[in-house]
PDB file of C-alpha atoms in Angstrom:
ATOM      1  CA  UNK A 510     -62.959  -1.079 -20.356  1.00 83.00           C
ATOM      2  CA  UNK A 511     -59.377   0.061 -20.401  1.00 92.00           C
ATOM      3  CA  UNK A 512     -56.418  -1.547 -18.385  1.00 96.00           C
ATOM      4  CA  UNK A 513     -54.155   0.699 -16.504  1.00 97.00           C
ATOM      5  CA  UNK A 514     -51.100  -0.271 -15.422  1.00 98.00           C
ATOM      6  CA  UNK A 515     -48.296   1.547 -13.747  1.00 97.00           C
ATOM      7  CA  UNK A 516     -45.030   0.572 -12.985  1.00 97.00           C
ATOM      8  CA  UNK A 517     -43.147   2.774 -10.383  1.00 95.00           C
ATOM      9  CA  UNK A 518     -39.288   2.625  -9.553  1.00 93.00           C
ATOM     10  CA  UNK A 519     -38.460   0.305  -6.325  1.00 88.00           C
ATOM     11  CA  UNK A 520     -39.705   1.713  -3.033  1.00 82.00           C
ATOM     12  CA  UNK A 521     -40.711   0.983   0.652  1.00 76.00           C
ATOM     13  CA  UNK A 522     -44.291   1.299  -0.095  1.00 69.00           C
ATOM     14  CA  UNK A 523     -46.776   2.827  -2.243  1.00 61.00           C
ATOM     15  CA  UNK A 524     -48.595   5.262  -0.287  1.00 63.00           C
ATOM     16  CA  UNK A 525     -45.853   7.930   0.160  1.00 58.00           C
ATOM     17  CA  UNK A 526     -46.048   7.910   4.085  1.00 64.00           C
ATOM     18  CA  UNK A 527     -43.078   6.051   5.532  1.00 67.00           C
ATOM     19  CA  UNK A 528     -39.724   7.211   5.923  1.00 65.00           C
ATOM     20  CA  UNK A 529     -38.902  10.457   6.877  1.00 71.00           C
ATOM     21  CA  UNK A 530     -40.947  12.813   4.966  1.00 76.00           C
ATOM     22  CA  UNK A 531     -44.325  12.419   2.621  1.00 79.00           C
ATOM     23  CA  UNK A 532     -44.490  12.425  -0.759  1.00 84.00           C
ATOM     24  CA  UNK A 533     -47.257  14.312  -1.901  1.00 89.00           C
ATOM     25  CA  UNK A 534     -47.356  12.735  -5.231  1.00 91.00           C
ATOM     26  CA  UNK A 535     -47.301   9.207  -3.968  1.00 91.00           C
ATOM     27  CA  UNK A 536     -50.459  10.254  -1.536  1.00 89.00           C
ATOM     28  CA  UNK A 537     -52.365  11.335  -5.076  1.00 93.00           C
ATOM     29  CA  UNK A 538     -51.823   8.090  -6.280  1.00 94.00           C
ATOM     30  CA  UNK A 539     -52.732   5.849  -3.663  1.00 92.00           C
ATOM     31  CA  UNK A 540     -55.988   7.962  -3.186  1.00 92.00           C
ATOM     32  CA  UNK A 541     -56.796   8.256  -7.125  1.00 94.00           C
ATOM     33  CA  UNK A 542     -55.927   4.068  -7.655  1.00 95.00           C
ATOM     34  CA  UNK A 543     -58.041   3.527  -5.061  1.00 94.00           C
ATOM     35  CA  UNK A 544     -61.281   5.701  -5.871  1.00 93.00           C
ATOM     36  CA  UNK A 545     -60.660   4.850  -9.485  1.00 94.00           C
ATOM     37  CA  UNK A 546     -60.618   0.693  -8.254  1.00 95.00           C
ATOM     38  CA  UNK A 547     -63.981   1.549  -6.086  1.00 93.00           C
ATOM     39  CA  UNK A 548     -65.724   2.996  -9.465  1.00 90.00           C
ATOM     40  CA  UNK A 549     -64.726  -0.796 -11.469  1.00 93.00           C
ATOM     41  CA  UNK A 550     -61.832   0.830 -13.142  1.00 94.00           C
ATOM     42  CA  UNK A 551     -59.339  -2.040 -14.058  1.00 96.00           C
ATOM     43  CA  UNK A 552     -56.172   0.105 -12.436  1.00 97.00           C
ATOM     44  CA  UNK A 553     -52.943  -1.996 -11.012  1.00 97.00           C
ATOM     45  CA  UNK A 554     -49.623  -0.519  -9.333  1.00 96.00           C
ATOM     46  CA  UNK A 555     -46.513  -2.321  -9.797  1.00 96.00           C
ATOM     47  CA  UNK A 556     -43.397  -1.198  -7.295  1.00 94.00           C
ATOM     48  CA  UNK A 557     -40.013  -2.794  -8.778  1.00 93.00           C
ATOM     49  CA  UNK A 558     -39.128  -3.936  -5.318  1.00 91.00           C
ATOM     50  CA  UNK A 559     -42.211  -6.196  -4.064  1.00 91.00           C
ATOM     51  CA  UNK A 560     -43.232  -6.569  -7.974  1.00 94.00           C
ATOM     52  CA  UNK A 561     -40.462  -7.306  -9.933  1.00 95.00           C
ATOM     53  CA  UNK A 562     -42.090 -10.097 -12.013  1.00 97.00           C
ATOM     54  CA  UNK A 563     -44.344  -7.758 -13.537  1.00 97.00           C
ATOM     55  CA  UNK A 564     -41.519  -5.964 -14.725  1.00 96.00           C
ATOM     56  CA  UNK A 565     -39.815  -8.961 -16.535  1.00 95.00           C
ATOM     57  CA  UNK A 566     -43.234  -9.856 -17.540  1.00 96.00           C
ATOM     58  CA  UNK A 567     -44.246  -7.273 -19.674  1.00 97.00           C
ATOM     59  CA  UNK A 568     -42.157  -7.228 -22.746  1.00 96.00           C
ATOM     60  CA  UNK A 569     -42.710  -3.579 -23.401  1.00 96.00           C
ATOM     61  CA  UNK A 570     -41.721  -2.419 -19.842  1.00 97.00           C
ATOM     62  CA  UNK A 571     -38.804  -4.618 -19.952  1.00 96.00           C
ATOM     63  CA  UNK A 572     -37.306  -3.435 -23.140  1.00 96.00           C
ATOM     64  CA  UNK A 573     -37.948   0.394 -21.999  1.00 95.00           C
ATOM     65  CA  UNK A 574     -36.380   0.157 -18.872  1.00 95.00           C
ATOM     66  CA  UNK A 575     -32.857  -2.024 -20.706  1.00 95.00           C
ATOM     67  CA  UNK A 576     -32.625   0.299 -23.087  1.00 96.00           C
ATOM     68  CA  UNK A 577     -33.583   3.684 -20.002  1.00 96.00           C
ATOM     69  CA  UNK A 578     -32.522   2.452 -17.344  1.00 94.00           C
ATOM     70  CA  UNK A 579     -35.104   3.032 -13.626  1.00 94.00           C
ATOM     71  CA  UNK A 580     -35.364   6.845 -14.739  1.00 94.00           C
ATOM     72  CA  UNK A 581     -37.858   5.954 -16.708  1.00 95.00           C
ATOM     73  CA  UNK A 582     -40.438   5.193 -13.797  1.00 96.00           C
ATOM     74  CA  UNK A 583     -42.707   5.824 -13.055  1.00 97.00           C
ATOM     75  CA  UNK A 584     -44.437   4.417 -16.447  1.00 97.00           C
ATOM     76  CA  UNK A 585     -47.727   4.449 -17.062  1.00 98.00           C
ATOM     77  CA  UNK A 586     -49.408   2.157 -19.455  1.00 97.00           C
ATOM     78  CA  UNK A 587     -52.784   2.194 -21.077  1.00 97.00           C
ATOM     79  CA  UNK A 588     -54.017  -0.929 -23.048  1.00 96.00           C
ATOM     80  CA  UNK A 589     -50.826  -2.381 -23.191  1.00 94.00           C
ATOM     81  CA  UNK A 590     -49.787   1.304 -24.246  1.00 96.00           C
ATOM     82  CA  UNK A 591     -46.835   3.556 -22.757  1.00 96.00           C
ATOM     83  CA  UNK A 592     -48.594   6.902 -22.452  1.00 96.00           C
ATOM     84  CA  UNK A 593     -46.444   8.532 -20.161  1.00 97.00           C
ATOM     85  CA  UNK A 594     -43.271   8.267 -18.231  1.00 96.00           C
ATOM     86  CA  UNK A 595     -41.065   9.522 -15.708  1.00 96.00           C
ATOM     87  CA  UNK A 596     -44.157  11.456 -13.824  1.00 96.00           C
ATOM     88  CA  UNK A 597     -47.469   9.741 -12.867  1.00 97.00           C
ATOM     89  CA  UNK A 598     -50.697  11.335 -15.407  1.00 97.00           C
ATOM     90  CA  UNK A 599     -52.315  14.170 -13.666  1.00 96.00           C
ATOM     91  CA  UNK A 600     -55.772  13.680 -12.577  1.00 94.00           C
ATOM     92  CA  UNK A 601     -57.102  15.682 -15.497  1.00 95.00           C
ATOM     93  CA  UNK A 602     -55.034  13.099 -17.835  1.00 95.00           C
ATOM     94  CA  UNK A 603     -56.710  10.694 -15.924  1.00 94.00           C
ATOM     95  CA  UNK A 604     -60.119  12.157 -16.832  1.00 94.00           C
ATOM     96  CA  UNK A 605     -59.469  12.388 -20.052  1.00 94.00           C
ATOM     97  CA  UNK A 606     -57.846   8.712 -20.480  1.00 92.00           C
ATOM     98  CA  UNK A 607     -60.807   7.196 -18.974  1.00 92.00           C
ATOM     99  CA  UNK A 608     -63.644   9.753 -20.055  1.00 90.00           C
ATOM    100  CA  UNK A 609     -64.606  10.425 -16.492  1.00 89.00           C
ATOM    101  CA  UNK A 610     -64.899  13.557 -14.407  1.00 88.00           C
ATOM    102  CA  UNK A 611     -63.365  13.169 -10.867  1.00 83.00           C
ATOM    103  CA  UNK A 612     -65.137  15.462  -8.329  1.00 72.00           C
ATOM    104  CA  UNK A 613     -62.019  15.383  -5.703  1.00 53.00           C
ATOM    105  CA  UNK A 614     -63.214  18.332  -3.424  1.00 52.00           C
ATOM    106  CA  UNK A 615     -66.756  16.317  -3.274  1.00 42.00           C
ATOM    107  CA  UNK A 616     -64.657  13.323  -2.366  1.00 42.00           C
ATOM    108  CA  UNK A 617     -62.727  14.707  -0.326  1.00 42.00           C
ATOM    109  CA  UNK A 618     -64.968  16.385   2.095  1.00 38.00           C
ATOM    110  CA  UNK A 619     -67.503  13.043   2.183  1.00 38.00           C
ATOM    111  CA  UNK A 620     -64.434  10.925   3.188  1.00 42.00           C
ATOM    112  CA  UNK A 621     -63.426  13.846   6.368  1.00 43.00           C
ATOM    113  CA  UNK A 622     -67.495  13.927   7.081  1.00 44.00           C
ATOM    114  CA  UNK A 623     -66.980  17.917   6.975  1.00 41.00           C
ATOM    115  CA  UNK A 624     -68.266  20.521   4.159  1.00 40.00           C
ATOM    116  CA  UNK A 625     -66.165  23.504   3.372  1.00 40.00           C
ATOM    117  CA  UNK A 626     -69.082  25.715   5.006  1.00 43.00           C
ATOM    118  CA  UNK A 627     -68.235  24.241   8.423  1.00 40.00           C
ATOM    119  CA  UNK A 628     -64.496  25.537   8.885  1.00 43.00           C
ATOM    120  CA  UNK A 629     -62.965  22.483   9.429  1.00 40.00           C
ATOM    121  CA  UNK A 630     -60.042  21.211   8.525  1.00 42.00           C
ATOM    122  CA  UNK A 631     -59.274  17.275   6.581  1.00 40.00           C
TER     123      UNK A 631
END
């Protein structure tokens, strides 16, 4: 099984919906980390302000972000891997990392309990 782990760039919280306005992006991830945890993937997400131990930890992230500086994040690594950073992986990069097909509309209209036949809205 492959071990994601990403490492995003310090922040009030992870799911994109406090301060002022909502980050889509951060939304995407809190919803794809947490269907992807729910289907036994091993996915963790480190933020460098309630994490920052994971940071120092990890040789690899520690040297990148010295030698980067935080523009780096968020970093995304696969296996001990850096496959991708400054922008989280798509869902479709996602798919293909993990060999998996995520149905999101599916998803998405089980979780609201409406189909896209009945009008409403999620």
């Amino acid at each position: 099984m492959k071990k994601i782990r990403i490492y995003e760039p310090a922040m009030c919280c992870s799911t994109g919906v406090c301060g002022v306005s909502v980050d889509p992006e951060l939304l995407r991830m809190s919803s794809l980390v947490e269907k992807l945890d729910k289907k036994g993937i091993d996915i963790k997400r480190f933020n460098l302000n309630s994490a920052p131990q994971e940071f120092v930890e990890n040789k690899k992230v520690n040297e990148i972000l010295n030698e980067k500086g935080e523009d780096i994040l968020p970093l995304t690594m696969v296996d001990e891997e850096i496959i991708k950073s400054g922008l989280y992986p798509s869902n479709e990069e996602f798919e293909e990392i993990l060999s998996i097909k995520l149905d999101e509309k599916n998803e998405e209209e089980s979780s609201c309990g409406c189909s896209s036949d009945s009008g409403c809205c999620c």
